mmCIF file of C-alpha atoms in Angstrom:
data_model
loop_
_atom_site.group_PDB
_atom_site.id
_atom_site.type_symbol
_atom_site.label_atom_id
_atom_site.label_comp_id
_atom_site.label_asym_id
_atom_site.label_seq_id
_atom_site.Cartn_x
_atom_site.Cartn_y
_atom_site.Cartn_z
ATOM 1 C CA UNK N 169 -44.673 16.092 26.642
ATOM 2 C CA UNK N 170 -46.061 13.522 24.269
ATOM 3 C CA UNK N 171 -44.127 10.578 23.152
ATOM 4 C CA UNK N 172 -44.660 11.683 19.438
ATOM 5 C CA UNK N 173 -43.517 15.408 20.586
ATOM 6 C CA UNK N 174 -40.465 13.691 22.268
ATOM 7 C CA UNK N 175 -39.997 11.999 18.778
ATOM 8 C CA UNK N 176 -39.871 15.392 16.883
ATOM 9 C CA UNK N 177 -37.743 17.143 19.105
ATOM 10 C CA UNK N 178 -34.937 14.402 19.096
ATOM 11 C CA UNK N 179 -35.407 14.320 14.886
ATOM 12 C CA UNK N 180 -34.699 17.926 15.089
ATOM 13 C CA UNK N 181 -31.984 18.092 17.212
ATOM 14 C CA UNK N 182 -30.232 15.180 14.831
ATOM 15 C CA UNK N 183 -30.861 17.422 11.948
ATOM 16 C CA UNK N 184 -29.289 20.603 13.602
ATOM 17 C CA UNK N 185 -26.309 18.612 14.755
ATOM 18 C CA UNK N 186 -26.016 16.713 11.726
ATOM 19 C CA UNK N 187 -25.918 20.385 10.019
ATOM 20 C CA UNK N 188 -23.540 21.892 12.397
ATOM 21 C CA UNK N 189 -20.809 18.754 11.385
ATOM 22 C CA UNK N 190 -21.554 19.049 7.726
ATOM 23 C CA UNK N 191 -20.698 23.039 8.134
ATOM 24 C CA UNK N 192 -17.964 22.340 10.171
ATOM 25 C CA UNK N 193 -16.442 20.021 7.183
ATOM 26 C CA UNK N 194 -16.839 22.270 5.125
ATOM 27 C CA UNK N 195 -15.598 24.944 6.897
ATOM 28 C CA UNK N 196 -12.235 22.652 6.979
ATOM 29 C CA UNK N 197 -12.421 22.012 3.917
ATOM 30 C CA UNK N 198 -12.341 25.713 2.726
ATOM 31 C CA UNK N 199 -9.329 26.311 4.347
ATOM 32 C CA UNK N 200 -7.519 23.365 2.980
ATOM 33 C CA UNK N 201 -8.059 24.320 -0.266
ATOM 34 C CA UNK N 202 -6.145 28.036 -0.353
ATOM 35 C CA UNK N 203 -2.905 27.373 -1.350
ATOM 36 C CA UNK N 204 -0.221 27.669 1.137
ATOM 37 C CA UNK N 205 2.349 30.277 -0.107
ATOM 38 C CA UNK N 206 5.822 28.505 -0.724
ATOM 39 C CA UNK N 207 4.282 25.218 -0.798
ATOM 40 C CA UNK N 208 4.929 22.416 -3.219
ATOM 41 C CA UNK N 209 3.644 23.266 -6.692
ATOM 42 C CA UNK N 210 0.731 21.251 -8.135
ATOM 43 C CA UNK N 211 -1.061 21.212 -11.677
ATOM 44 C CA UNK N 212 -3.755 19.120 -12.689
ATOM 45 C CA UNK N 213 -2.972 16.156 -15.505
ATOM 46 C CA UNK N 214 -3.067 12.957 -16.011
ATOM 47 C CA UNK N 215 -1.539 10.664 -13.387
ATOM 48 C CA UNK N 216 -1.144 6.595 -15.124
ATOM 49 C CA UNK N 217 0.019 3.903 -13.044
ATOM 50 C CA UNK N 218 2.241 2.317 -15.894
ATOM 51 C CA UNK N 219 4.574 3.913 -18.821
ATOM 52 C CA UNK N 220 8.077 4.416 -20.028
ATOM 53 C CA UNK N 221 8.663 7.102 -17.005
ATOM 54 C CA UNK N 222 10.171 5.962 -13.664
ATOM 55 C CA UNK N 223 7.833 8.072 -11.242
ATOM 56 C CA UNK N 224 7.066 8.256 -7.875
ATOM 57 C CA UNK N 225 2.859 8.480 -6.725
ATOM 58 C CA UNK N 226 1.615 9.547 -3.612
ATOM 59 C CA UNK N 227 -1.385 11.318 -2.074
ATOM 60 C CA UNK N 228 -1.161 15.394 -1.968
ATOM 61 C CA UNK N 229 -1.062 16.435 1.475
ATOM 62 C CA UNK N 230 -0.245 20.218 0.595
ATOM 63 C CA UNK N 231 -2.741 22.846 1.056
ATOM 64 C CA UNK N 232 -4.369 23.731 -2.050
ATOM 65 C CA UNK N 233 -7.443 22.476 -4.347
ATOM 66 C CA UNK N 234 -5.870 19.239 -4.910
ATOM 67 C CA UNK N 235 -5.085 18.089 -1.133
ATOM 68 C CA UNK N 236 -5.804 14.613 -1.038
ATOM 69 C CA UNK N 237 -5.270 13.829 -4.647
ATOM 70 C CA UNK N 238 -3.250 11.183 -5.900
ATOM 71 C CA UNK N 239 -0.010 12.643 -7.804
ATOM 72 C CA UNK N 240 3.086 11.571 -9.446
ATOM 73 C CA UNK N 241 6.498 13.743 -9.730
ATOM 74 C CA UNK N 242 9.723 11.976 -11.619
ATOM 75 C CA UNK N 243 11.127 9.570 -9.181
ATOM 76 C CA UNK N 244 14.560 11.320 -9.592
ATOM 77 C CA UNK N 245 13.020 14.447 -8.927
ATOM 78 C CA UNK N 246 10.820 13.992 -5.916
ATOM 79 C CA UNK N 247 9.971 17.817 -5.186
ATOM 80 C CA UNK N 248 8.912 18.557 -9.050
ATOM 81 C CA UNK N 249 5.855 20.509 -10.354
ATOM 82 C CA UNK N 250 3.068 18.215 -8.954
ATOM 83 C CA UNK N 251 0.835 16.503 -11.553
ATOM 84 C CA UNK N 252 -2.349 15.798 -9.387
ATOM 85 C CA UNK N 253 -5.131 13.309 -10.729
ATOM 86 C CA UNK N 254 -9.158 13.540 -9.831
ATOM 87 C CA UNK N 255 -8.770 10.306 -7.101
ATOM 88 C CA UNK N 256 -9.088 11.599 -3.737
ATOM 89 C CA UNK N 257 -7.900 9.055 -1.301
ATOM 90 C CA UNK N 258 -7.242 8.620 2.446
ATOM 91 C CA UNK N 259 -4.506 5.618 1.728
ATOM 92 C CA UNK N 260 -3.191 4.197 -2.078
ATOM 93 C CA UNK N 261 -0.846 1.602 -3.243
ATOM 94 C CA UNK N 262 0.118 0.159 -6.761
ATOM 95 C CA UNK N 263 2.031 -1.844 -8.813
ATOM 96 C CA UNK N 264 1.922 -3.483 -12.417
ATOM 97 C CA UNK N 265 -1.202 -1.169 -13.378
ATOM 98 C CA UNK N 266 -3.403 -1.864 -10.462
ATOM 99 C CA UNK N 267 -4.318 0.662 -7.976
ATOM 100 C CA UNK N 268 -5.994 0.449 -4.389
ATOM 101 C CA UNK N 269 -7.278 3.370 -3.094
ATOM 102 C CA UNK N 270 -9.357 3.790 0.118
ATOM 103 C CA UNK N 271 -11.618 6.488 0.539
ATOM 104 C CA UNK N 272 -13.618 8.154 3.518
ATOM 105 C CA UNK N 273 -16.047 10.684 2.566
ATOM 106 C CA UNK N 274 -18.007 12.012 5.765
ATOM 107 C CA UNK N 275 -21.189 12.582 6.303
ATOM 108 C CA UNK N 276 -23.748 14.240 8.859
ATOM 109 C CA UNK N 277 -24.061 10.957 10.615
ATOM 110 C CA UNK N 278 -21.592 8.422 9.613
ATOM 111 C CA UNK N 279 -18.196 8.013 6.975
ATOM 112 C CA UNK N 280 -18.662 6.157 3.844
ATOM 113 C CA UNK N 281 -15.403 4.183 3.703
ATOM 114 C CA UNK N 282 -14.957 2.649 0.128
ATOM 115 C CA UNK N 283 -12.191 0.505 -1.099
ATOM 116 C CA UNK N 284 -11.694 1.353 -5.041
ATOM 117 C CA UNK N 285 -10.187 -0.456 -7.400
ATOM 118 C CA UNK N 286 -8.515 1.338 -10.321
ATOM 119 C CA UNK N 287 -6.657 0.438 -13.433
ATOM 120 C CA UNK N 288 -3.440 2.136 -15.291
ATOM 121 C CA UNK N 289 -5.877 5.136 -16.118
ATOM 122 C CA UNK N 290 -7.499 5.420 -12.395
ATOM 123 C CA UNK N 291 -10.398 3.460 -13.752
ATOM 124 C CA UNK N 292 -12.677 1.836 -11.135
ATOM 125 C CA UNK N 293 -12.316 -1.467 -12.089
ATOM 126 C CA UNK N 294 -14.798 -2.733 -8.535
ATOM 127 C CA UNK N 295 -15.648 -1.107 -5.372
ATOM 128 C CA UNK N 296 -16.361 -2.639 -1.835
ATOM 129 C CA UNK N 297 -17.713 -1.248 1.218
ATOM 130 C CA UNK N 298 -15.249 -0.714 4.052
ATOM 131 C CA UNK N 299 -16.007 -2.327 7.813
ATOM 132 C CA UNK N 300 -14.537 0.983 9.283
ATOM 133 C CA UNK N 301 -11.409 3.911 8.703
ATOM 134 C CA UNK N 302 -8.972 3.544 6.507
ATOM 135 C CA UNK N 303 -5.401 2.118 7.543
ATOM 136 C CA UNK N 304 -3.276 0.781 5.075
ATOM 137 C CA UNK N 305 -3.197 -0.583 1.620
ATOM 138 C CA UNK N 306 -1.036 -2.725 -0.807
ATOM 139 C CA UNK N 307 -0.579 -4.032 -4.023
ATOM 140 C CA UNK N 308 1.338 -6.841 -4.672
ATOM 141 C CA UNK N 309 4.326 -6.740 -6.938
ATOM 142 C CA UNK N 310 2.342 -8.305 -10.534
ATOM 143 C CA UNK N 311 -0.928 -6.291 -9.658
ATOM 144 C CA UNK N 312 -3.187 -9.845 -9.246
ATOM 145 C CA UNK N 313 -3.595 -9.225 -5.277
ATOM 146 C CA UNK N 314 -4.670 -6.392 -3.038
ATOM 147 C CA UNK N 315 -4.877 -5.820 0.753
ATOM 148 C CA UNK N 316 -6.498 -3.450 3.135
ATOM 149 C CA UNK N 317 -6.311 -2.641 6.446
ATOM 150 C CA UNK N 318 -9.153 -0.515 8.492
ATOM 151 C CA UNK N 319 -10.133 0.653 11.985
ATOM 152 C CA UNK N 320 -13.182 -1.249 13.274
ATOM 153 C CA UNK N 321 -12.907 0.450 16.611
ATOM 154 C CA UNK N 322 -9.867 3.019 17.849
ATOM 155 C CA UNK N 323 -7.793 4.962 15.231
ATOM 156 C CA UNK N 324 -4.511 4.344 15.864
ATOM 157 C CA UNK N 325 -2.020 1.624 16.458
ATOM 158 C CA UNK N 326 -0.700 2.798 19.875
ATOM 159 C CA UNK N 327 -4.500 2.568 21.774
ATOM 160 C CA UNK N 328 -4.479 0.589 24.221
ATOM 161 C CA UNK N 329 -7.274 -0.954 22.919
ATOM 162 C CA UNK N 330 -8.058 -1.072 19.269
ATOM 163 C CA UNK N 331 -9.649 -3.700 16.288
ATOM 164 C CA UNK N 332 -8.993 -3.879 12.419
ATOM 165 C CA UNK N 333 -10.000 -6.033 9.983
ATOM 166 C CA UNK N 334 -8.056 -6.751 7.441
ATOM 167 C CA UNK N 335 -8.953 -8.273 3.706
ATOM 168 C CA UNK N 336 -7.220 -9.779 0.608
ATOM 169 C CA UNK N 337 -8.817 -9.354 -3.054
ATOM 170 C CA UNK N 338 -7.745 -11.732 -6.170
ATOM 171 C CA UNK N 339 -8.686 -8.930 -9.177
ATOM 172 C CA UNK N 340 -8.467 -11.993 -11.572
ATOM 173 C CA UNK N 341 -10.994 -14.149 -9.959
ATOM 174 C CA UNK N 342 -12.453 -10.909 -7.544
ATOM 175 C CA UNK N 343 -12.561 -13.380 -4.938
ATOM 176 C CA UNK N 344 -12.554 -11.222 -1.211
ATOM 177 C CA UNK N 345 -11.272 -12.648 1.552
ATOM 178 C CA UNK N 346 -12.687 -10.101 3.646
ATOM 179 C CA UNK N 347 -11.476 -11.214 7.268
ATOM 180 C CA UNK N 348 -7.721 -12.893 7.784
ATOM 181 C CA UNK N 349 -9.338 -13.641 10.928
ATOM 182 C CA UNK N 350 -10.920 -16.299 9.537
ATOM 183 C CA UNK N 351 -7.087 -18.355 8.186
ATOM 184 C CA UNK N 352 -5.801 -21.091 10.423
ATOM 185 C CA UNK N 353 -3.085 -19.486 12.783
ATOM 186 C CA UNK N 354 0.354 -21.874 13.337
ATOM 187 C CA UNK N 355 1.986 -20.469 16.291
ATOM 188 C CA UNK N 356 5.313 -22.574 17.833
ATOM 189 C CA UNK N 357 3.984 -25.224 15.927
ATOM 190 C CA UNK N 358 0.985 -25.645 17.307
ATOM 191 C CA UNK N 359 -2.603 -24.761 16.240
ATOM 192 C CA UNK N 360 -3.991 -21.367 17.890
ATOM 193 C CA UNK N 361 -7.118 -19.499 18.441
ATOM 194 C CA UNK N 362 -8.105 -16.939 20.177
ATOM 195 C CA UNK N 363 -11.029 -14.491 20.534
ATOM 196 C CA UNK N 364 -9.099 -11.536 20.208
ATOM 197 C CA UNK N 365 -6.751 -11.485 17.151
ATOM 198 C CA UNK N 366 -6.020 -8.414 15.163
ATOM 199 C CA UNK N 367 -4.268 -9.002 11.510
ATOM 200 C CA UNK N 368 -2.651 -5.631 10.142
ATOM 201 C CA UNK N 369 -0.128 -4.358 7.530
ATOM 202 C CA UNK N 370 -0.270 -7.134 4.626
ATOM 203 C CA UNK N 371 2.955 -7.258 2.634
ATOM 204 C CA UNK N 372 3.195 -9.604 -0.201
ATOM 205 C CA UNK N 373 5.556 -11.826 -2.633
ATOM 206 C CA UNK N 374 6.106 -12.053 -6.131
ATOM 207 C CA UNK N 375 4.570 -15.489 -6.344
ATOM 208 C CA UNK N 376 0.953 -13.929 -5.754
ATOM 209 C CA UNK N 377 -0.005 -16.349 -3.047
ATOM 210 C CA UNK N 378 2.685 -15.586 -0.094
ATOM 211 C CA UNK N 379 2.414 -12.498 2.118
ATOM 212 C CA UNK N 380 3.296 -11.435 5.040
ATOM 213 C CA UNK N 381 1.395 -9.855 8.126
ATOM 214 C CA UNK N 382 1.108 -8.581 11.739
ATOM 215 C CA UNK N 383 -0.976 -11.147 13.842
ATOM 216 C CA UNK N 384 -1.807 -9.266 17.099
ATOM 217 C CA UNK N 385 -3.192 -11.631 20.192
ATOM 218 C CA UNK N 386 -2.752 -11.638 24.080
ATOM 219 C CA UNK N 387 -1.068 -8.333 23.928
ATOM 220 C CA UNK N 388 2.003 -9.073 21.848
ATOM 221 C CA UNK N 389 2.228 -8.508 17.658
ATOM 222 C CA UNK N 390 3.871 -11.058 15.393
ATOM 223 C CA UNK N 391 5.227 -11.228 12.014
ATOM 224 C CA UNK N 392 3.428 -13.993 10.320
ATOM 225 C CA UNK N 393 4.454 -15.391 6.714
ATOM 226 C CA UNK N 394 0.876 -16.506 5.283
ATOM 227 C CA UNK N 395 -0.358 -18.143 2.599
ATOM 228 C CA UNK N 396 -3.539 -17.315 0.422
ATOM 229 C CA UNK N 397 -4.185 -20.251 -1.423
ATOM 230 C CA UNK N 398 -4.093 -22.257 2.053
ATOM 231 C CA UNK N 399 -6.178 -20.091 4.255
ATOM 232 C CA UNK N 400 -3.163 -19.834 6.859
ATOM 233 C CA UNK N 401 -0.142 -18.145 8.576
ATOM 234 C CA UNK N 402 2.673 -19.017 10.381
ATOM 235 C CA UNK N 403 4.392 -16.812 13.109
ATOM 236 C CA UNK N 404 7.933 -16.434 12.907
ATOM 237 C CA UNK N 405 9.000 -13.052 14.998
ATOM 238 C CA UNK N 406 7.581 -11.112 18.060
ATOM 239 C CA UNK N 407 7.222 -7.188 18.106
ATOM 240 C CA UNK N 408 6.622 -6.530 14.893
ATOM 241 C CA UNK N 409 4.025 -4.583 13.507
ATOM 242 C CA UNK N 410 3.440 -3.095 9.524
ATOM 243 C CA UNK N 411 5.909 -5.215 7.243
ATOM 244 C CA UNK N 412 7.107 -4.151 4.400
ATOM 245 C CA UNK N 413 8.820 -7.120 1.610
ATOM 246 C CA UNK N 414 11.744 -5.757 0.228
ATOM 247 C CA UNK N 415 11.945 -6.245 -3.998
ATOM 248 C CA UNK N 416 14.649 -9.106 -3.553
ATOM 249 C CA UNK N 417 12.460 -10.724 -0.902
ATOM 250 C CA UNK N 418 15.352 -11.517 1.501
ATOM 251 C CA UNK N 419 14.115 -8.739 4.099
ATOM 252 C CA UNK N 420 10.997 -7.303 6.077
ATOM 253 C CA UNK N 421 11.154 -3.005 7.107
ATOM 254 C CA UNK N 422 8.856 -2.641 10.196
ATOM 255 C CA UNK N 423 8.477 -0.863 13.319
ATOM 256 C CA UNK N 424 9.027 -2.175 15.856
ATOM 257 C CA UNK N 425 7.277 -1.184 19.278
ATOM 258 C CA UNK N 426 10.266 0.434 22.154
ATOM 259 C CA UNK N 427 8.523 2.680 24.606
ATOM 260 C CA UNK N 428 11.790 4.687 25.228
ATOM 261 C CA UNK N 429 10.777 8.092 26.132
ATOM 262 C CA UNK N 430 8.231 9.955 22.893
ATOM 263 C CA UNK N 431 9.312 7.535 20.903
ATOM 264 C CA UNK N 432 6.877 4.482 20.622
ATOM 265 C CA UNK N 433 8.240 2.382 17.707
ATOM 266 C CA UNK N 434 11.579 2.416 15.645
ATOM 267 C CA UNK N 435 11.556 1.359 12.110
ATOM 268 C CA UNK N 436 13.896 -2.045 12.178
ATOM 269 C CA UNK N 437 14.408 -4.367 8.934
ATOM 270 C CA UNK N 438 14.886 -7.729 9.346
ATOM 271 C CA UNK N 439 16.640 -10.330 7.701
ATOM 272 C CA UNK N 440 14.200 -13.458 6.593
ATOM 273 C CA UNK N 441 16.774 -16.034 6.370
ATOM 274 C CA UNK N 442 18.111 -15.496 9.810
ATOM 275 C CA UNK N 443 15.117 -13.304 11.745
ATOM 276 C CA UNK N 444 18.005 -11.215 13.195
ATOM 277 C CA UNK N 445 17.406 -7.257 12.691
ATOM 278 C CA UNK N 446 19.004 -3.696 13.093
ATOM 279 C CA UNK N 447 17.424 -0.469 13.553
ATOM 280 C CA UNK N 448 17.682 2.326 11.212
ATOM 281 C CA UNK N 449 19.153 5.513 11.614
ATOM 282 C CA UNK N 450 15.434 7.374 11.783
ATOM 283 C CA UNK N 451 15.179 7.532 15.831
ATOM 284 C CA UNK N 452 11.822 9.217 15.499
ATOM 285 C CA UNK N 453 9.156 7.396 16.455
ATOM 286 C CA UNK N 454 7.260 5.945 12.454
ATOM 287 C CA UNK N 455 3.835 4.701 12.555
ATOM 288 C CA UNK N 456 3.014 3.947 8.902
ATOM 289 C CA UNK N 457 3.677 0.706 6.413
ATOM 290 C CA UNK N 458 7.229 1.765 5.189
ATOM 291 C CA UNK N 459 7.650 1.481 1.451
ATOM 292 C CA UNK N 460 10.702 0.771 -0.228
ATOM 293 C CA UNK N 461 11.861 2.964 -3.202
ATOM 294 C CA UNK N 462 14.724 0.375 -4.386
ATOM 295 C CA UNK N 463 16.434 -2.325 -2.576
ATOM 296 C CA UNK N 464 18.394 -0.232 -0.422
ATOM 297 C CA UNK N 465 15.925 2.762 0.544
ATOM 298 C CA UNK N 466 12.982 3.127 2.285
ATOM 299 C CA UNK N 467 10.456 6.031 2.209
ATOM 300 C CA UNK N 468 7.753 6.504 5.001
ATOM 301 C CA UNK N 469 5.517 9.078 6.297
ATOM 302 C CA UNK N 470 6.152 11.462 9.549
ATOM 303 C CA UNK N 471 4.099 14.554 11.016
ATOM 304 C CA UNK N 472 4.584 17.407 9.759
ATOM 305 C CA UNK N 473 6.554 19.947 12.519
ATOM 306 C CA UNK N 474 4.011 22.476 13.684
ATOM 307 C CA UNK N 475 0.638 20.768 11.582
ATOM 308 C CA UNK N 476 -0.601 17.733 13.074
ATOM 309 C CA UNK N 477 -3.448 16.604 10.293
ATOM 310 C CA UNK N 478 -0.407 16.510 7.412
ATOM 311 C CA UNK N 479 2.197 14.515 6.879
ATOM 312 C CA UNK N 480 5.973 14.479 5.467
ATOM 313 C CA UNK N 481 7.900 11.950 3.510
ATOM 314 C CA UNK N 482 11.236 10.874 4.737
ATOM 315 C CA UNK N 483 13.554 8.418 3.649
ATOM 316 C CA UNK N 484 16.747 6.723 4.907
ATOM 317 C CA UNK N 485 19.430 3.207 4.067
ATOM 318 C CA UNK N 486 18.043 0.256 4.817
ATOM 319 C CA UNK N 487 21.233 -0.911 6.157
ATOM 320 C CA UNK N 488 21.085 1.680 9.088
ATOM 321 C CA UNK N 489 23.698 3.672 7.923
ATOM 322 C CA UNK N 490 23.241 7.489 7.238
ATOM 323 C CA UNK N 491 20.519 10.162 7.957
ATOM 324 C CA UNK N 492 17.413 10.597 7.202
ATOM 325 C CA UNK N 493 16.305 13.506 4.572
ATOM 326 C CA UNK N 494 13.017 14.899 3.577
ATOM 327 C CA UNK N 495 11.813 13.377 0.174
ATOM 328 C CA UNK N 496 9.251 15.141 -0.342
ATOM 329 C CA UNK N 497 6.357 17.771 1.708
ATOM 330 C CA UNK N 498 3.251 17.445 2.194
ATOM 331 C CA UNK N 499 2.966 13.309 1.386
ATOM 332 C CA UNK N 500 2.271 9.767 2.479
ATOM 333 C CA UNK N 501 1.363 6.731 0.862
ATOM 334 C CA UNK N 502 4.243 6.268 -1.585
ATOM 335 C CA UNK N 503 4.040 3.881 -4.821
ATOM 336 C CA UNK N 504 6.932 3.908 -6.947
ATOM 337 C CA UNK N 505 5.836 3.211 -10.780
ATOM 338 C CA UNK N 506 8.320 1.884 -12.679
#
């Protein structure tokens, strides 16, 4: 066989394979848009980040023509009529009238991972390319600051060998930092580098400079308190991965790694002023950014029971007292709008 013969024959198997994966998706997504019967209700509208309405946002992980859509229901009524918007997203977070949300739309050969930038009416303010698969996202509490997290290599947290990247965007001055990689690392005092850190789960302050992160190197995570305007971070806890600031700022939600039989972390929160932490009563194991819904609950995402590509929103104290209950089905990446 000819080299140019050879050439042909590989194009055309690329094509047929690309076409068999682009059927495939489509096949999938067929089925995920019938509505499943008894399944949270959902009608198109208008979904704005800001207003006189205390609401609750999240993506639509319910069967039906708007799975994947970001919607709102009445934050006192969490498993209302869904109003679903036209932003399709694989992870969202806002506050004060700006919106993050970070798409994935495959293709026959590769995703197209976007980060989008929307305003109060889901305007795309500025988009960015995306270095790999969505992880997480946040806003911070006066809508100047945003943060993503994606998958360079291995899709989930508990690989044992995985790499994210992780960026921070001013929308006043739309200056990127587009690898935390890059800040000057503090660790016990001392200046620290090392070829294989990981920065994940950016939480921030009210003051639009401070956040907080998880610093993974040499096979443990950190908290790490950080500061934008200096380019560096500070550790100041082990074994703890996906912060979440509470609204009064005294206290980090995060999950914290256990390895005690299927359950591989335990949400914890931790008190800032002393580092000292308690579990919660959720003793399933939580890997997502838990958000908090008020100053004493948290809301984050679990598998649904019997459907492993959806997800359920739970909530529980974040003293550690009481149970955990269902928020809402079919749901994940939680915003309250107030």
């Amino acid at each position: 066989m000819t080299p140019l013969r050879r050439l042909l024959v590989l194009l055309a198997a690329v094509l047929v394979l690309g076409g068999l994966a682009a059927a495939l998706v489509l096949r999938a997504a067929s089925r995920a848009d019938r509505p499943q019967e008894g399944g949270p209700a959902t009608a198109a509208g208008s979904v704005p980040l800001t207003g006189p309405d205390d609401r609750l946002a999240f993506l639509n992980g319910a069967p039906g023509p708007h799975r994947g859509a970001l919607v709102s229901v009445p934050a006192a009524e969490p498993r209302a009529v869904r109003t679903a918007s036209g932003l399709t997203c694989q992870r969202f977070h806002a506050a004060a009238g700006t919106g993050v949300c970070l798409s994935s739309t495959p293709g026959a050969l590769a995703q197209e991972n976007r980060a989008l930038i929307v305003d109060a009416q889901l305007r795309t303010r500025r988009e960015f390319p995306l270095a790999g698969t969505p992880s997480r996202a946040r806003v911070s509490p006066g809508g100047r600051l945003v943060a993503w997290t994606v998958f360079v290599s291995g899709e989930s947290y508990g690989a044992a060998f995985f790499s994210t990247r992780t960026a921070i965007l001013d929308t006043r001055t739309w200056r990127l930092e587009a690898n935390l990689e890059e800040f000057a690392i503090s660790m016990d005092g001392k200046d620290y580098r090392s070829g294989d850190v990981n920065f994940w789960g950016v939480t921030f302050a009210k003051d639009e400079d401070t956040f907080y992160a998880t610093l993974g190197t040499a096979g443990r995570t950190h908290l790490v308190k950080g500061s934008l305007s200096a380019r560096r971070v500070t550790t100041l806890a082990e074994n703890v991965e996906c912060p979440s600031l509470s609204p009064d700022e005294t206290r980090i939600a995060y999950k914290k790694r256990v390895l005690r039989g299927a359950s591989l972390w335990r949400e914890h929160v931790m008190d800032l002023k002393t580092l000292r932490d308690h579990p919660l009563a959720e003793k399933r194991s939580v890997d997502d950014q838990a958000a908090w819904l008020d100053d004493a609950t948290l809301a984050y995402a679990l598998p649904t029971e019997g459907a492993p590509d959806s997800t359920d929103l739970w909530t529980t104290p974040a003293d550690g007292t009481g149970t955990p209950r269902l928020l809402t089905p079919g749901a994940s990446s939680p915003a309250r709008l107030r």
